[in-house]
Amino acid sequence: MTKPYEPMPQDWQRALCIVAHPDDLEYGPACAVAEWTARGKFVAYAVASRGEAGIATMPPEATGELRSEEQLRAAAAVGVRDVDFLGHPDGTIEYGLPLRRDIARSIRKYRPDILVTINFYDRWRSGDWNTADHRNVGVAALDAAGDAGNPWVFPELVEEGFAPWSGVRCLAVGGSPDSAYAVDCTEGLAAGIKALEAHAGYLASLPPDNPMSDAAGYLTTKLTAFGERFHSVPAMPFELIGV
């Protein structure tokens, strides 16, 4: 028998969501973000790229501008005002010191209690192979949590005005196949749908039969299915990894 999800701990006040692309958070985790900001918690985003390689029929420069603007609107829909774009190349984001440094900078800037990302394991729940961008950003976020607290790692960040921050307690991985916790998104679902709809330009580039083109239907079906393990309410599951 599948074990029910436990309620995700709420004894924190600040979160930083770290993902590879504009729209990564909008396929479920943003619904939880809406719940958190409605309760007065602070949430910021750090997005490694501007998604410039995401639309085959548009040049990268135009795509990056479009998708970053859509991400800002999506973030605002769930109560997030602070969004950092880290400037790494969409589709070829590399794990390494530059990525760790940029994430550590955002961690020191926002001083979160928890970090949030999406599934960065080799495979999705469906069994399909995950992208290198997602895998690399997830691992870098875990490592950057330690980097952010060490004054002797990236000392140039101190020179930039970003003092070390060792207050990160865990990384919450939205949609992880190893999720043990969930957030009740009964109220946040509607805002999450608006956030996904904010990516109208990107969604319009998807094939007509792609389920994500119907934001309301896609998220309602997905979170309702997750909620079967969480009191039969719309829910977003998370794995918590201590750092």
CSV table of C-alpha atoms in Angstrom, one decimal:
chain,number,residue,atom,x,y,z
A,1,MET,CA,0.0,0.0,0.0
A,2,THR,CA,1.4,3.4,-0.9
A,3,LYS,CA,2.2,5.5,2.2
A,4,PRO,CA,0.4,8.8,2.6
A,5,TYR,CA,2.4,12.0,2.3
A,6,GLU,CA,3.1,13.9,5.5
A,7,PRO,CA,2.4,17.6,5.7
A,8,MET,CA,5.5,19.6,4.7
A,9,PRO,CA,7.0,21.4,7.7
A,10,GLN,CA,6.0,25.1,8.0
A,11,ASP,CA,8.5,26.2,10.6
A,12,TRP,CA,10.4,28.4,8.2
A,13,GLN,CA,10.0,31.9,6.9
A,14,ARG,CA,12.1,32.4,3.8
A,15,ALA,CA,12.6,30.2,0.7
A,16,LEU,CA,14.7,30.5,-2.5
A,17,CYS,CA,13.5,28.5,-5.5
A,18,ILE,CA,16.4,27.5,-7.8
A,19,VAL,CA,15.6,26.1,-11.3
A,20,ALA,CA,17.1,25.9,-14.8
A,21,HIS,CA,14.5,27.5,-16.9
A,22,PRO,CA,11.5,30.0,-16.9
A,23,ASP,CA,8.4,27.8,-16.4
A,24,ASP,CA,10.1,25.0,-14.5
A,25,LEU,CA,8.3,25.9,-11.3
A,26,GLU,CA,4.9,26.4,-12.9
A,27,TYR,CA,4.2,22.7,-13.5
A,28,GLY,CA,3.2,22.2,-9.9
A,29,PRO,CA,5.6,23.8,-7.3
A,30,ALA,CA,4.3,27.3,-8.0
A,31,CYS,CA,1.0,26.2,-6.5
A,32,ALA,CA,2.8,25.5,-3.2
A,33,VAL,CA,4.6,28.9,-3.5
A,34,ALA,CA,1.2,30.6,-3.7
A,35,GLU,CA,0.2,28.8,-0.5
A,36,TRP,CA,3.4,30.0,1.2
A,37,THR,CA,3.2,33.6,0.2
A,38,ALA,CA,-0.4,33.8,1.1
A,39,ARG,CA,0.7,32.8,4.7
A,40,GLY,CA,3.2,35.6,4.7
A,41,LYS,CA,6.3,33.7,3.9
A,42,PHE,CA,9.0,35.2,1.7
A,43,VAL,CA,9.9,33.4,-1.6
A,44,ALA,CA,12.4,34.4,-4.2
A,45,TYR,CA,13.4,32.8,-7.5
A,46,ALA,CA,16.8,32.1,-9.0
A,47,VAL,CA,16.6,31.0,-12.7
A,48,ALA,CA,19.8,29.7,-14.2
A,49,SER,CA,18.9,30.6,-17.8
A,50,ARG,CA,16.4,32.7,-19.7
A,51,GLY,CA,15.0,29.7,-21.7
A,52,GLU,CA,16.4,31.1,-24.9
A,53,ALA,CA,16.7,27.7,-26.6
A,54,GLY,CA,13.2,26.7,-25.9
A,55,ILE,CA,11.3,27.8,-29.0
A,56,ALA,CA,12.6,26.4,-32.3
A,57,THR,CA,10.8,28.9,-34.4
A,58,MET,CA,12.2,32.0,-32.7
A,59,PRO,CA,15.7,33.3,-32.4
A,60,PRO,CA,17.3,32.8,-29.0
A,61,GLU,CA,17.5,36.6,-28.3
A,62,ALA,CA,13.8,37.1,-28.8
A,63,THR,CA,12.9,33.8,-27.0
A,64,GLY,CA,15.0,34.7,-24.0
A,65,GLU,CA,13.4,38.1,-23.7
A,66,LEU,CA,9.9,36.7,-24.0
A,67,ARG,CA,10.4,33.9,-21.6
A,68,SER,CA,12.0,36.0,-18.9
A,69,GLU,CA,9.1,38.5,-19.1
A,70,GLU,CA,6.7,35.6,-18.8
A,71,GLN,CA,8.6,34.3,-15.8
A,72,LEU,CA,8.3,37.6,-14.1
A,73,ARG,CA,4.5,37.6,-14.7
A,74,ALA,CA,4.2,34.0,-13.5
A,75,ALA,CA,6.1,34.8,-10.3
A,76,ALA,CA,3.9,37.8,-9.6
A,77,ALA,CA,0.8,35.6,-10.0
A,78,VAL,CA,1.9,33.6,-6.9
A,79,GLY,CA,3.2,36.5,-4.8
A,80,VAL,CA,6.9,36.5,-5.8
A,81,ARG,CA,8.5,39.8,-6.6
A,82,ASP,CA,12.2,38.9,-6.5
A,83,VAL,CA,13.6,36.9,-9.5
A,84,ASP,CA,17.3,36.5,-10.4
A,85,PHE,CA,18.2,35.4,-13.9
A,86,LEU,CA,21.7,33.9,-13.6
A,87,GLY,CA,22.6,34.1,-17.3
A,88,HIS,CA,23.7,30.5,-18.0
A,89,PRO,CA,23.1,29.2,-21.5
A,90,ASP,CA,19.8,27.4,-22.0
A,91,GLY,CA,20.3,23.8,-23.1
A,92,THR,CA,24.0,23.7,-22.2
A,93,ILE,CA,24.0,24.6,-18.5
A,94,GLU,CA,27.1,23.1,-17.0
A,95,TYR,CA,27.7,21.9,-13.4
A,96,GLY,CA,30.8,23.7,-12.1
A,97,LEU,CA,32.2,26.6,-10.1
A,98,PRO,CA,30.5,29.4,-12.1
A,99,LEU,CA,27.1,27.9,-11.5
A,100,ARG,CA,27.8,27.1,-7.9
A,101,ARG,CA,29.1,30.7,-7.4
A,102,ASP,CA,26.0,32.3,-8.9
A,103,ILE,CA,23.6,30.2,-6.9
A,104,ALA,CA,25.6,30.9,-3.7
A,105,ARG,CA,25.4,34.6,-4.5
A,106,SER,CA,21.6,34.3,-4.6
A,107,ILE,CA,21.5,32.3,-1.4
A,108,ARG,CA,23.6,34.9,0.4
A,109,LYS,CA,21.5,37.7,-1.1
A,110,TYR,CA,18.1,36.3,0.1
A,111,ARG,CA,19.3,34.3,3.2
A,112,PRO,CA,16.6,31.6,2.9
A,113,ASP,CA,15.8,28.9,5.5
A,114,ILE,CA,15.0,26.4,2.7
A,115,LEU,CA,15.8,25.9,-1.0
A,116,VAL,CA,13.2,24.6,-3.5
A,117,THR,CA,13.8,23.0,-6.9
A,118,ILE,CA,12.2,20.5,-9.2
A,119,ASN,CA,13.1,16.8,-9.8
A,120,PHE,CA,16.8,16.7,-10.9
A,121,TYR,CA,17.3,13.0,-10.8
A,122,ASP,CA,18.2,11.0,-13.9
A,123,ARG,CA,14.6,10.1,-14.8
A,124,TRP,CA,11.1,11.7,-14.5
A,125,ARG,CA,8.4,9.8,-12.7
A,126,SER,CA,7.3,8.5,-16.1
A,127,GLY,CA,10.7,6.9,-16.6
A,128,ASP,CA,11.7,9.3,-19.3
A,129,TRP,CA,15.3,10.7,-19.2
A,130,ASN,CA,15.6,14.1,-17.4
A,131,THR,CA,17.5,16.9,-19.1
A,132,ALA,CA,21.1,17.8,-18.3
A,133,ASP,CA,20.1,21.4,-17.3
A,134,HIS,CA,17.7,20.1,-14.6
A,135,ARG,CA,20.2,17.5,-13.3
A,136,ASN,CA,23.1,20.0,-13.2
A,137,VAL,CA,21.2,22.8,-11.5
A,138,GLY,CA,19.8,20.5,-8.8
A,139,VAL,CA,23.2,19.2,-7.8
A,140,ALA,CA,24.7,22.7,-7.9
A,141,ALA,CA,22.0,24.0,-5.6
A,142,LEU,CA,22.8,21.3,-3.0
A,143,ASP,CA,26.5,22.2,-3.2
A,144,ALA,CA,25.9,25.9,-3.2
A,145,ALA,CA,24.1,25.6,0.0
A,146,GLY,CA,27.4,24.7,1.7
A,147,ASP,CA,29.3,27.2,-0.4
A,148,ALA,CA,27.1,30.0,0.8
A,149,GLY,CA,28.0,29.5,4.4
A,150,ASN,CA,31.8,29.1,3.9
A,151,PRO,CA,33.6,32.5,4.0
A,152,TRP,CA,36.6,30.9,2.3
A,153,VAL,CA,34.7,29.6,-0.7
A,154,PHE,CA,34.1,32.3,-3.3
A,155,PRO,CA,35.6,35.1,-1.2
A,156,GLU,CA,34.9,37.4,-4.1
A,157,LEU,CA,31.2,37.3,-3.0
A,158,VAL,CA,32.1,39.0,0.2
A,159,GLU,CA,33.9,41.7,-1.7
A,160,GLU,CA,30.7,42.1,-3.7
A,161,GLY,CA,28.8,42.7,-0.4
A,162,PHE,CA,27.3,39.2,0.1
A,163,ALA,CA,28.2,37.9,3.5
A,164,PRO,CA,28.2,34.2,4.2
A,165,TRP,CA,24.8,32.6,5.0
A,166,SER,CA,24.7,29.2,6.7
A,167,GLY,CA,21.0,29.2,7.5
A,168,VAL,CA,19.8,26.8,4.8
A,169,ARG,CA,18.2,23.8,6.4
A,170,CYS,CA,17.2,21.7,3.4
A,171,LEU,CA,16.4,21.4,-0.3
A,172,ALA,CA,12.8,20.7,-1.1
A,173,VAL,CA,12.5,18.8,-4.4
A,174,GLY,CA,9.1,19.3,-6.0
A,175,GLY,CA,7.8,16.2,-7.8
A,176,SER,CA,10.6,13.9,-6.7
A,177,PRO,CA,9.8,10.2,-7.0
A,178,ASP,CA,11.1,9.9,-3.4
A,179,SER,CA,8.7,12.5,-2.0
A,180,ALA,CA,7.5,11.9,1.5
A,181,TYR,CA,5.8,15.3,2.2
A,182,ALA,CA,3.2,17.4,0.5
A,183,VAL,CA,1.6,20.9,0.6
A,184,ASP,CA,-2.2,21.3,0.5
A,185,CYS,CA,-2.7,23.4,-2.6
A,186,THR,CA,-6.5,23.8,-2.3
A,187,GLU,CA,-6.2,27.6,-2.3
A,188,GLY,CA,-2.9,27.9,-4.3
A,189,LEU,CA,-4.1,25.9,-7.3
A,190,ALA,CA,-5.9,28.8,-8.9
A,191,ALA,CA,-2.9,31.1,-8.6
A,192,GLY,CA,-0.7,28.3,-9.9
A,193,ILE,CA,-2.9,28.0,-13.0
A,194,LYS,CA,-2.6,31.8,-13.6
A,195,ALA,CA,1.2,31.4,-13.2
A,196,LEU,CA,1.4,28.7,-15.9
A,197,GLU,CA,-0.9,30.6,-18.2
A,198,ALA,CA,1.5,33.5,-17.9
A,199,HIS,CA,3.8,31.4,-20.1
A,200,ALA,CA,1.4,31.9,-23.0
A,201,GLY,CA,4.1,32.5,-25.7
A,202,TYR,CA,6.0,29.3,-24.7
A,203,LEU,CA,2.9,27.2,-24.3
A,204,ALA,CA,1.7,28.3,-27.8
A,205,SER,CA,4.9,26.8,-29.2
A,206,LEU,CA,4.1,23.3,-27.9
A,207,PRO,CA,2.3,20.7,-30.1
A,208,PRO,CA,-1.5,21.1,-29.9
A,209,ASP,CA,-1.9,17.8,-28.2
A,210,ASN,CA,0.6,18.6,-25.4
A,211,PRO,CA,-1.4,18.4,-22.1
A,212,MET,CA,0.4,21.4,-20.7
A,213,SER,CA,-1.2,23.6,-23.3
A,214,ASP,CA,-4.3,23.4,-21.1
A,215,ALA,CA,-2.9,24.9,-17.9
A,216,ALA,CA,-6.1,24.5,-15.8
A,217,GLY,CA,-6.7,20.9,-16.9
A,218,TYR,CA,-3.1,19.9,-16.6
A,219,LEU,CA,-2.5,21.2,-13.1
A,220,THR,CA,-5.9,20.2,-11.8
A,221,THR,CA,-5.4,16.6,-13.0
A,222,LYS,CA,-1.8,16.5,-11.7
A,223,LEU,CA,-2.4,17.9,-8.2
A,224,THR,CA,-5.6,15.9,-7.8
A,225,ALA,CA,-3.7,12.7,-8.5
A,226,PHE,CA,-1.0,13.6,-6.0
A,227,GLY,CA,-3.7,14.4,-3.5
A,228,GLU,CA,-4.9,10.8,-3.5
A,229,ARG,CA,-2.0,10.3,-1.0
A,230,PHE,CA,-2.8,13.5,0.9
A,231,HIS,CA,-6.3,13.7,2.3
A,232,SER,CA,-7.8,13.8,-1.2
A,233,VAL,CA,-7.1,17.5,-1.7
A,234,PRO,CA,-5.0,19.1,-4.5
A,235,ALA,CA,-1.4,18.7,-3.4
A,236,MET,CA,2.2,19.1,-4.4
A,237,PRO,CA,4.7,16.5,-3.1
A,238,PHE,CA,8.2,17.2,-2.0
A,239,GLU,CA,11.3,15.3,-1.0
A,240,LEU,CA,13.3,17.0,1.7
A,241,ILE,CA,17.1,16.7,1.6
A,242,GLY,CA,19.1,18.0,4.5
A,243,VAL,CA,22.1,20.2,3.6
